[in-house]
GROMACS .gro file of C-alpha atoms in nm:
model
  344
    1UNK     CA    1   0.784   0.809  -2.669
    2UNK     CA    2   1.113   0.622  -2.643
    3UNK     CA    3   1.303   0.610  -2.295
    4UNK     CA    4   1.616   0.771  -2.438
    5UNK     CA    5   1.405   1.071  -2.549
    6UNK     CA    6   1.225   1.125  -2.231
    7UNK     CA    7   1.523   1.105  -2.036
    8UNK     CA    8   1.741   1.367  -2.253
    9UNK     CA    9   1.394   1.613  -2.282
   10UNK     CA   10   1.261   1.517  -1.925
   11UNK     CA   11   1.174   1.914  -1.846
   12UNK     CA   12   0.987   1.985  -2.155
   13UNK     CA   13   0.808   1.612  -2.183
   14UNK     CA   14   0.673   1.705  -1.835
   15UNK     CA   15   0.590   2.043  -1.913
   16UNK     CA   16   0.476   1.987  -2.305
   17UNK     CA   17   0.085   2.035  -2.376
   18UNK     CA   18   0.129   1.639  -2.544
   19UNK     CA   19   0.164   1.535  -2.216
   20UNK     CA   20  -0.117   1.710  -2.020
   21UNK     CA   21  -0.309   1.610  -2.287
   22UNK     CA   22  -0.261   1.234  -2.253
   23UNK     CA   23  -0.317   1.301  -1.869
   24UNK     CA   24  -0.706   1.467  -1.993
   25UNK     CA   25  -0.737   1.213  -2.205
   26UNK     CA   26  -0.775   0.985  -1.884
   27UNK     CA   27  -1.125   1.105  -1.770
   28UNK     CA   28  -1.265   0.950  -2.068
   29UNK     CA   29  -1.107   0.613  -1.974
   30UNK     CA   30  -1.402   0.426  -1.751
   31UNK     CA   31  -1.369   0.060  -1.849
   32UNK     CA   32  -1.059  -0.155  -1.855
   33UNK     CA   33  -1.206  -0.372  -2.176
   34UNK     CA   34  -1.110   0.021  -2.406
   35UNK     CA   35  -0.766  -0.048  -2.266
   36UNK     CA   36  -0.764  -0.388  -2.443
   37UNK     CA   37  -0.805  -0.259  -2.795
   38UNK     CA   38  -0.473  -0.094  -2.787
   39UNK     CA   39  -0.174  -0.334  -2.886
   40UNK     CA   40   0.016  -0.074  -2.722
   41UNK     CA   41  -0.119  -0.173  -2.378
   42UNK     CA   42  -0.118  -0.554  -2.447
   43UNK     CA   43   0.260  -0.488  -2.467
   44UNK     CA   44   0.326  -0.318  -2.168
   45UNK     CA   45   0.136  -0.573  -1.928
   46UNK     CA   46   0.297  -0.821  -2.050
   47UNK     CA   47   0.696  -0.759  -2.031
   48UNK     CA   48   0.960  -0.966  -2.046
   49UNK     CA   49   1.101  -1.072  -1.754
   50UNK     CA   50   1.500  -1.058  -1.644
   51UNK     CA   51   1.597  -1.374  -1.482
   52UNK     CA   52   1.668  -1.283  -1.075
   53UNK     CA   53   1.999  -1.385  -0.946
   54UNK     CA   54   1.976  -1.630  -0.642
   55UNK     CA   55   2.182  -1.636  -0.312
   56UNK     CA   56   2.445  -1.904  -0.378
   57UNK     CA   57   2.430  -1.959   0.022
   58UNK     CA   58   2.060  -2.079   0.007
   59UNK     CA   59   1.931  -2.433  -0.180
   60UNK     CA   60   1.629  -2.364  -0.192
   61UNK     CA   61   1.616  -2.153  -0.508
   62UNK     CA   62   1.375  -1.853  -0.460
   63UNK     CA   63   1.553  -1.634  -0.245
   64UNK     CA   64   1.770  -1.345  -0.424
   65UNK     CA   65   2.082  -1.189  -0.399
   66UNK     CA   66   2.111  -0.844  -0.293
   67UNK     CA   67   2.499  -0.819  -0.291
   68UNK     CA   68   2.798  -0.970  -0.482
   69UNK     CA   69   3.161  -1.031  -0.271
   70UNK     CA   70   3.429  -0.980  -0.516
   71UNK     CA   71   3.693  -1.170  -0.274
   72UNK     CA   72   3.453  -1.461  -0.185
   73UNK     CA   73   3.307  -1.434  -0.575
   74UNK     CA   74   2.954  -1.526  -0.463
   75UNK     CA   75   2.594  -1.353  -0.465
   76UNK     CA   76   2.452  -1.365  -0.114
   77UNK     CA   77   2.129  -1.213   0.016
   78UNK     CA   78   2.192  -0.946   0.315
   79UNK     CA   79   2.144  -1.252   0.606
   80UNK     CA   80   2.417  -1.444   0.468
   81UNK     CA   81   2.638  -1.146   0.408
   82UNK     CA   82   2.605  -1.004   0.722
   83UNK     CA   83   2.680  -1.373   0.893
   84UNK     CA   84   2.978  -1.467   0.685
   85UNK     CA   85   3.130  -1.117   0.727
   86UNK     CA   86   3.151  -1.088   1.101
   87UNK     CA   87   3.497  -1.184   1.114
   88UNK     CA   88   3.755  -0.887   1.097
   89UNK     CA   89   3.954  -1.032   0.767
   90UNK     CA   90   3.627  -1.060   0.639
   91UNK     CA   91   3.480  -0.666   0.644
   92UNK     CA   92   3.701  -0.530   0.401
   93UNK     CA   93   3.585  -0.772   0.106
   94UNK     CA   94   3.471  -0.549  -0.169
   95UNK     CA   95   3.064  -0.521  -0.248
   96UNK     CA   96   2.877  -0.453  -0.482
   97UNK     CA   97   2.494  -0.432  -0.427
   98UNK     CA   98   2.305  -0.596  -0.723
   99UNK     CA   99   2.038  -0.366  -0.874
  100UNK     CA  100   1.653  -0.468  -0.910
  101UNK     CA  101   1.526  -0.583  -1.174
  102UNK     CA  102   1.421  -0.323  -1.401
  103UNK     CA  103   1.103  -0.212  -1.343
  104UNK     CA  104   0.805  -0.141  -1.622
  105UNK     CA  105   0.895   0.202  -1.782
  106UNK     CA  106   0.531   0.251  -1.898
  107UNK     CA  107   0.224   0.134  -1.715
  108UNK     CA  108  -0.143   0.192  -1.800
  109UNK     CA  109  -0.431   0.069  -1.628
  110UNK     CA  110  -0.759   0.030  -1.444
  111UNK     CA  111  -0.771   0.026  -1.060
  112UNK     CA  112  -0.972   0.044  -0.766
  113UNK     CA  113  -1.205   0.204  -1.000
  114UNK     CA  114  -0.926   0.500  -1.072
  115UNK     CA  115  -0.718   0.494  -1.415
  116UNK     CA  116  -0.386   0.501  -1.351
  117UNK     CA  117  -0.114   0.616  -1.568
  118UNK     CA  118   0.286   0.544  -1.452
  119UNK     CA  119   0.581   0.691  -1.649
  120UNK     CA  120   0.886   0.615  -1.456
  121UNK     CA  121   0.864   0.733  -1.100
  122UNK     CA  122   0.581   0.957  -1.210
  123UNK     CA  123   0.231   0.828  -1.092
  124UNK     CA  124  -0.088   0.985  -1.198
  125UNK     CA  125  -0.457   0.901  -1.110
  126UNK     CA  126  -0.785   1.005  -1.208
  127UNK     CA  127  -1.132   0.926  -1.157
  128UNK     CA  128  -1.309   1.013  -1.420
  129UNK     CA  129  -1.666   1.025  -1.254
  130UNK     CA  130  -1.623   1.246  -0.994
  131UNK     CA  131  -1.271   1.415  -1.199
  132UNK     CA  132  -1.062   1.431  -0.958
  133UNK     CA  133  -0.701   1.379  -1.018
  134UNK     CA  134  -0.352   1.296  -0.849
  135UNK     CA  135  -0.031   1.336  -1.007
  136UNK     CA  136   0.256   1.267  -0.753
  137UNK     CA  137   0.624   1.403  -0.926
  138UNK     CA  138   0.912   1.278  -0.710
  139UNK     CA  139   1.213   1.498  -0.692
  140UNK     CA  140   1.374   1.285  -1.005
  141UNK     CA  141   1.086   1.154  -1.204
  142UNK     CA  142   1.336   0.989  -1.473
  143UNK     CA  143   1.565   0.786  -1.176
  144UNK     CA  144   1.352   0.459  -1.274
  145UNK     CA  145   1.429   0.530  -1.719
  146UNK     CA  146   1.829   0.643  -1.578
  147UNK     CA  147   1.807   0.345  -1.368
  148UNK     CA  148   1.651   0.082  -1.623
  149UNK     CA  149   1.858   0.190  -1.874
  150UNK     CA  150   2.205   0.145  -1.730
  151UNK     CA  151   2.102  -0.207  -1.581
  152UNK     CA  152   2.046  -0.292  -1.958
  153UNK     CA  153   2.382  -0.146  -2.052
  154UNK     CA  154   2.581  -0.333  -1.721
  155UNK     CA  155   2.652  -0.079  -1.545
  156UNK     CA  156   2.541  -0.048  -1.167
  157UNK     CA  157   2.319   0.157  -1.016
  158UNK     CA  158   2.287   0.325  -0.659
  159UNK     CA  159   1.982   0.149  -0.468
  160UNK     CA  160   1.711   0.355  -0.340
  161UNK     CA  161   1.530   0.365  -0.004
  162UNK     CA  162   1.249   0.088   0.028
  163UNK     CA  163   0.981   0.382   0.141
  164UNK     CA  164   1.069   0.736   0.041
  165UNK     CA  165   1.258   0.601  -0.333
  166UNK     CA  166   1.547   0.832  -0.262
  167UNK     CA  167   1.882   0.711  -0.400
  168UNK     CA  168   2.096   0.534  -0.073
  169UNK     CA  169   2.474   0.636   0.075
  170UNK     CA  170   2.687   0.357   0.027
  171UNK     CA  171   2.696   0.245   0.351
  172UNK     CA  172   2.284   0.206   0.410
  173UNK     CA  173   2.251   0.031   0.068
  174UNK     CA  174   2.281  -0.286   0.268
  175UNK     CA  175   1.985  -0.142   0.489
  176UNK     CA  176   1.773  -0.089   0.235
  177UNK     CA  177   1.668   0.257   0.415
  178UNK     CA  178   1.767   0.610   0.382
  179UNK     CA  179   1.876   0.813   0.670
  180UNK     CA  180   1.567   1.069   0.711
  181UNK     CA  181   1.359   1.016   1.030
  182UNK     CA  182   1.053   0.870   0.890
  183UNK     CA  183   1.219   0.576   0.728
  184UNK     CA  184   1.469   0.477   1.008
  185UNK     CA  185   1.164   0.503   1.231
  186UNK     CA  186   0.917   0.252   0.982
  187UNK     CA  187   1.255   0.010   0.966
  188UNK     CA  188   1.198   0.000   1.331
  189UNK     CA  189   0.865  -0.218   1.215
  190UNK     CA  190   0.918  -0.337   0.930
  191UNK     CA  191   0.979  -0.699   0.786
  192UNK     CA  192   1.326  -0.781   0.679
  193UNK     CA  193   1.264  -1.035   0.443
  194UNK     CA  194   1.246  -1.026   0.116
  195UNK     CA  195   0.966  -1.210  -0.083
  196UNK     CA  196   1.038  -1.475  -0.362
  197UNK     CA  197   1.018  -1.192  -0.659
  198UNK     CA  198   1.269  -1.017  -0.501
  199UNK     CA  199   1.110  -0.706  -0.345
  200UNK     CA  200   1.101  -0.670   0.024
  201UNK     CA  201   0.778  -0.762   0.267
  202UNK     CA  202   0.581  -0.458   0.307
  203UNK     CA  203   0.441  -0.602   0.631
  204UNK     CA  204   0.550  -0.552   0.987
  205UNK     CA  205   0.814  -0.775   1.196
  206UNK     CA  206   0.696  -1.049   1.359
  207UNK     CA  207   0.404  -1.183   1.139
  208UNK     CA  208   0.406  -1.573   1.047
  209UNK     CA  209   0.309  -1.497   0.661
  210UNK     CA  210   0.421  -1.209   0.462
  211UNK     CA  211   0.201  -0.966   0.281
  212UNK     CA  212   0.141  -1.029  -0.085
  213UNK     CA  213   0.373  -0.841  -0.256
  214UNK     CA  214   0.285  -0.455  -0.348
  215UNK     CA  215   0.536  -0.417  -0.642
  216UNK     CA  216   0.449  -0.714  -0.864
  217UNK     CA  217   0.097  -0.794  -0.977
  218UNK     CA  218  -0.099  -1.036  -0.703
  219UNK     CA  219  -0.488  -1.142  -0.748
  220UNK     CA  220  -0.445  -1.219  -0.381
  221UNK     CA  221  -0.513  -0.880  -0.285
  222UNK     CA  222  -0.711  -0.601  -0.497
  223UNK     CA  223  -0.468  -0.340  -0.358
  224UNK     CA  224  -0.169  -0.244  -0.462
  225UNK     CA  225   0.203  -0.036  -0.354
  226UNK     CA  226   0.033   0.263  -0.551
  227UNK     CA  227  -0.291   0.294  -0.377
  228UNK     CA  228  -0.285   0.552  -0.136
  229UNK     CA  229  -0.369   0.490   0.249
  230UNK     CA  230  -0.715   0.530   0.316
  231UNK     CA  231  -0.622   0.653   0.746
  232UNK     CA  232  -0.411   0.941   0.576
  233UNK     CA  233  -0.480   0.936   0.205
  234UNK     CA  234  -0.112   1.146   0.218
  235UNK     CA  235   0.099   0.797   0.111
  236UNK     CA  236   0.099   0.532  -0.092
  237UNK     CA  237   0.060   0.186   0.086
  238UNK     CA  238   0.457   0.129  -0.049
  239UNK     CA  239   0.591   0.442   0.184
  240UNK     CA  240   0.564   0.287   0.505
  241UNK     CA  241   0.512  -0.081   0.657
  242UNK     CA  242   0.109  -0.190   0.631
  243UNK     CA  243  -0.088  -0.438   0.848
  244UNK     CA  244  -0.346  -0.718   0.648
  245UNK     CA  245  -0.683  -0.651   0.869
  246UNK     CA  246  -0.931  -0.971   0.892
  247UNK     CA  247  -1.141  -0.808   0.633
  248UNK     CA  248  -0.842  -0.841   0.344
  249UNK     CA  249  -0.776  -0.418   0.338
  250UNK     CA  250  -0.412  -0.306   0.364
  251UNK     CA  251  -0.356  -0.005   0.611
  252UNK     CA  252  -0.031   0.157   0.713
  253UNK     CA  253   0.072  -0.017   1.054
  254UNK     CA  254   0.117   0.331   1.201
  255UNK     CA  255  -0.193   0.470   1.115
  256UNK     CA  256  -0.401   0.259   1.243
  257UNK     CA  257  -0.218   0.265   1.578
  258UNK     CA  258  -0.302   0.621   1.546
  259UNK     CA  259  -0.635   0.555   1.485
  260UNK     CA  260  -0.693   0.343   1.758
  261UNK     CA  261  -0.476   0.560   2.006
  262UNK     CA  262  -0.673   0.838   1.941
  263UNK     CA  263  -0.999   0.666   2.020
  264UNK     CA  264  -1.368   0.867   1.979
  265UNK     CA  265  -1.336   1.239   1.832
  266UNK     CA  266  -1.509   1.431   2.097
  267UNK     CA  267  -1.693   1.389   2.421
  268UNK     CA  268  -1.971   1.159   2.280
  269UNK     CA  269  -1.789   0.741   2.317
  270UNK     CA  270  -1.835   0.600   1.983
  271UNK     CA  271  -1.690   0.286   1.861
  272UNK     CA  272  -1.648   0.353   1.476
  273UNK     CA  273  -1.350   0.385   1.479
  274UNK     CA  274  -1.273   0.030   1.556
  275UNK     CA  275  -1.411  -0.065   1.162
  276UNK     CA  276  -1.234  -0.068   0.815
  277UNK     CA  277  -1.296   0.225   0.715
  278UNK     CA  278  -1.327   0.059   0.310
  279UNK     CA  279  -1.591  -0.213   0.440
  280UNK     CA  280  -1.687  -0.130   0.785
  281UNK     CA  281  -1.589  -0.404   0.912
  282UNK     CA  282  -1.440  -0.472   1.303
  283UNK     CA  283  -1.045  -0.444   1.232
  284UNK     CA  284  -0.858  -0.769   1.386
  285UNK     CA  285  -0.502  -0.790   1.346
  286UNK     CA  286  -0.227  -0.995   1.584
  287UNK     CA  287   0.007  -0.679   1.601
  288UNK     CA  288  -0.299  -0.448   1.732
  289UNK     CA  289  -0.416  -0.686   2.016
  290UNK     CA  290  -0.226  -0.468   2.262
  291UNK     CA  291  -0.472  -0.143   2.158
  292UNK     CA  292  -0.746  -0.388   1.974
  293UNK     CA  293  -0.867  -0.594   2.331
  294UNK     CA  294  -0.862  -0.293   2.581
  295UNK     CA  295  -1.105  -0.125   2.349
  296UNK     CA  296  -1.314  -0.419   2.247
  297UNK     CA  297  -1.354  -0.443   2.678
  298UNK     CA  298  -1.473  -0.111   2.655
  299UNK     CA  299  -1.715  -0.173   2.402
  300UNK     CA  300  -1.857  -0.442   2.564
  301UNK     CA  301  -1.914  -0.273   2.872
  302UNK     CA  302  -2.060   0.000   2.770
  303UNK     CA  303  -2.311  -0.181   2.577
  304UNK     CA  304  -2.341  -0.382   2.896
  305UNK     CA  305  -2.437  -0.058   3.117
  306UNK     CA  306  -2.676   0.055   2.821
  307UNK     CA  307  -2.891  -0.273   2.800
  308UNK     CA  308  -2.924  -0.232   3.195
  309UNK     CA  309  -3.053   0.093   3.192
  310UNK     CA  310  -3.296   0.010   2.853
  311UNK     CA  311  -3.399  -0.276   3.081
  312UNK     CA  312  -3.472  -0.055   3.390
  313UNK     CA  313  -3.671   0.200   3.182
  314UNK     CA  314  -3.882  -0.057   3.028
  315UNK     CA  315  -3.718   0.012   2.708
  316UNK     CA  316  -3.498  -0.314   2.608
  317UNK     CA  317  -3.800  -0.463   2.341
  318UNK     CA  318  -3.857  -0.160   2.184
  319UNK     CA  319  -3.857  -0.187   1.781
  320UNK     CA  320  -3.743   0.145   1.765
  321UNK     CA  321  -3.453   0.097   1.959
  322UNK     CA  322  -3.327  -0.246   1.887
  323UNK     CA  323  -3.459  -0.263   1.518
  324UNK     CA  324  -3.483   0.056   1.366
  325UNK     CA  325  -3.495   0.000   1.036
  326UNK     CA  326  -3.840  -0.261   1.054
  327UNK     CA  327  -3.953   0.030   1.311
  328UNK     CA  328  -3.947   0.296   1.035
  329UNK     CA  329  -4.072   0.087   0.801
  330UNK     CA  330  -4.338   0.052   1.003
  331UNK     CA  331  -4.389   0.398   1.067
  332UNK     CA  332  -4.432   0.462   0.720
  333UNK     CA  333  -4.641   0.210   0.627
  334UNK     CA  334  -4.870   0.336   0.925
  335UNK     CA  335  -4.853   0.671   0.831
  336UNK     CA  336  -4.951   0.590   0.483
  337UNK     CA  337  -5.294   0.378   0.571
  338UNK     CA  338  -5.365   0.652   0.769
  339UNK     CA  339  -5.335   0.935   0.544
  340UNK     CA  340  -5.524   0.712   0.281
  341UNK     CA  341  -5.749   0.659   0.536
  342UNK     CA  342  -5.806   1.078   0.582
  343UNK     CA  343  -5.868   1.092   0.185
  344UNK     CA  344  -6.144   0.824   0.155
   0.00000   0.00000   0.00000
């Protein structure tokens, strides 16, 4: 279906039986090779590509506008606005924030073992072994076709948080961030700069490398804006600013503070929580040092204290405490001579 006719029949594409059909039609998709014998999807990965206007104020070619001066008649990025437009004369030049480029109107594919279907702002998963299903419908599931489709005619376009998507005042468009009390407090966080494709970092302040970006398509990292937080499995990785742990696995920066802040569940002092919970692996990260060594102290103390007291009940060599695995392997190799032993 053509943009033009899903944006002037939005209510009844979303709510026509074609549509819930196509979404079905999902749980038979397993392998991403099916997708390749449609020409349809060979199209839509590969797109054509809008050429990115540059900040005039930088030489070194990759970083992008986000506003045009009319008075000075330049592009500049938000650093180089904000720095030649201190001065009073200066702060009533007229702006105009450049819009994105337009983003993919269509998008089918294979992830994280999930397929994925996008149409517009409207994101739907499935997995088809275990069917379950996730179709997230923003407010204004047609702003990305409305959006796309006056950037192609000229005409601008109101930009939209960097978290929640919601359409900007004109005086945070420069922010990047809506006014609603989640976003002002990730921007607290967040990185201000703005990757060489355009899109912002979705890492945290402070870091000496940016995150891959979660917008455009990176083999550096198997995870994407659109997979949801595994901490709170409430967001996608895109609504809030997310940490790179040692292991590779994106997180939300908050949640894992959370995480960690909370500690153990219970009375019993466990240390799981200190693992990916994707790979299980010990989480190391330069922004969580201030909650990551504390804990790690911890850890090693009471593992300390525990080998003392396995030492002073005679305990430390014991297979079944300090290799339990071979132990029960043991046992039931054991257990089995003996019972064959009983039947002969």
């Amino acid at each position: 279906m053509c943009a033009p006719a899903i944006i002037t029949r939005s209510g009844r594409f979303v709510c026509g039986a074609r549509f819930w059909l196509s979404v079905a039609a999902l749980a038979l998709v397993r392998d991403r090779s099916w997708l390749a014998l449609s020409e349809k999807w060979n199209d839509v990965r590969t797109p054509t590509r809008e050429p990115v206007t540059l900040c005039e104020n930088h030489d070194d070619g990759t970083t992008p506008a986000q506003v045009f001066c009319s008075d000075c008649e330049c592009a500049l990025c938000r650093e180089c606005f904000s720095v030649m437009h201190l001065h009073k004369r200066n702060r009533s030049h007229r702006v105009t924030s450049l819009a994105p480029p337009p983003a993919r109107l269509e998008e089918i594919d294979i992830h994280q073992g999930c397929a994925r279907m996008r149409v517009a702002n409207l994101l739907i998963l499935f997995h088809g072994e275990s069917l379950n299903g996730l179709v997230e419908l923003p407010s204004d599931p047609f702003a990305a076709l409305t959006s796309a489709t006056n950037i192609a005619a000229g005409r601008s376009t109101p930009s939209v948080c960097r978290f929640c998507g919601n359409a900007l005042d004109p005086h945070n468009q420069l922010v990047g961030v809506c006014s609603h009390p989640d976003c002002v407090r990730f921007s607290a966080t967040a990185c201000c700069r703005n990757l060489p494709c355009g899109h912002p970092c979705g890492g945290i302040a402070g870091e000496k490398e940016c995150l891959p970006c979660l917008v455009c398509d990176n083999e550096d990292t198997a995870q994407d804006g659109d997979d949801v937080c595994v901490v709170c499995f409430t967001d996608r990785l895109c609504a809030a600013p997310c940490v790179r742990l040692g292991c590779g696995h994106l997180l939300h920066y908050h949640c894992v503070r959370a995480v960690l802040e909370k500690r153990w569940p219970g009375p019993r002092i466990q240390f799981r929580f200190l693992n990916c919970p994707l790979c299980n692996v010990q989480m190391s990260h330069p922004g969580l040092t201030d909650l990551l060594d504390p804990l790690l102290a911890l850890k090693a103390e009471v593992a300390q204290k525990a080998n003392m007291r396995l030492e002073f009940d005679g305990l430390l060599g014991c297979t079944a405490l300090m290799d339990p695995q071979r132990f029960a392997i043991g046992y039931i190799l054991s257990s089995t001579k003996r019972q064959s032993l009983v039947n002969t």
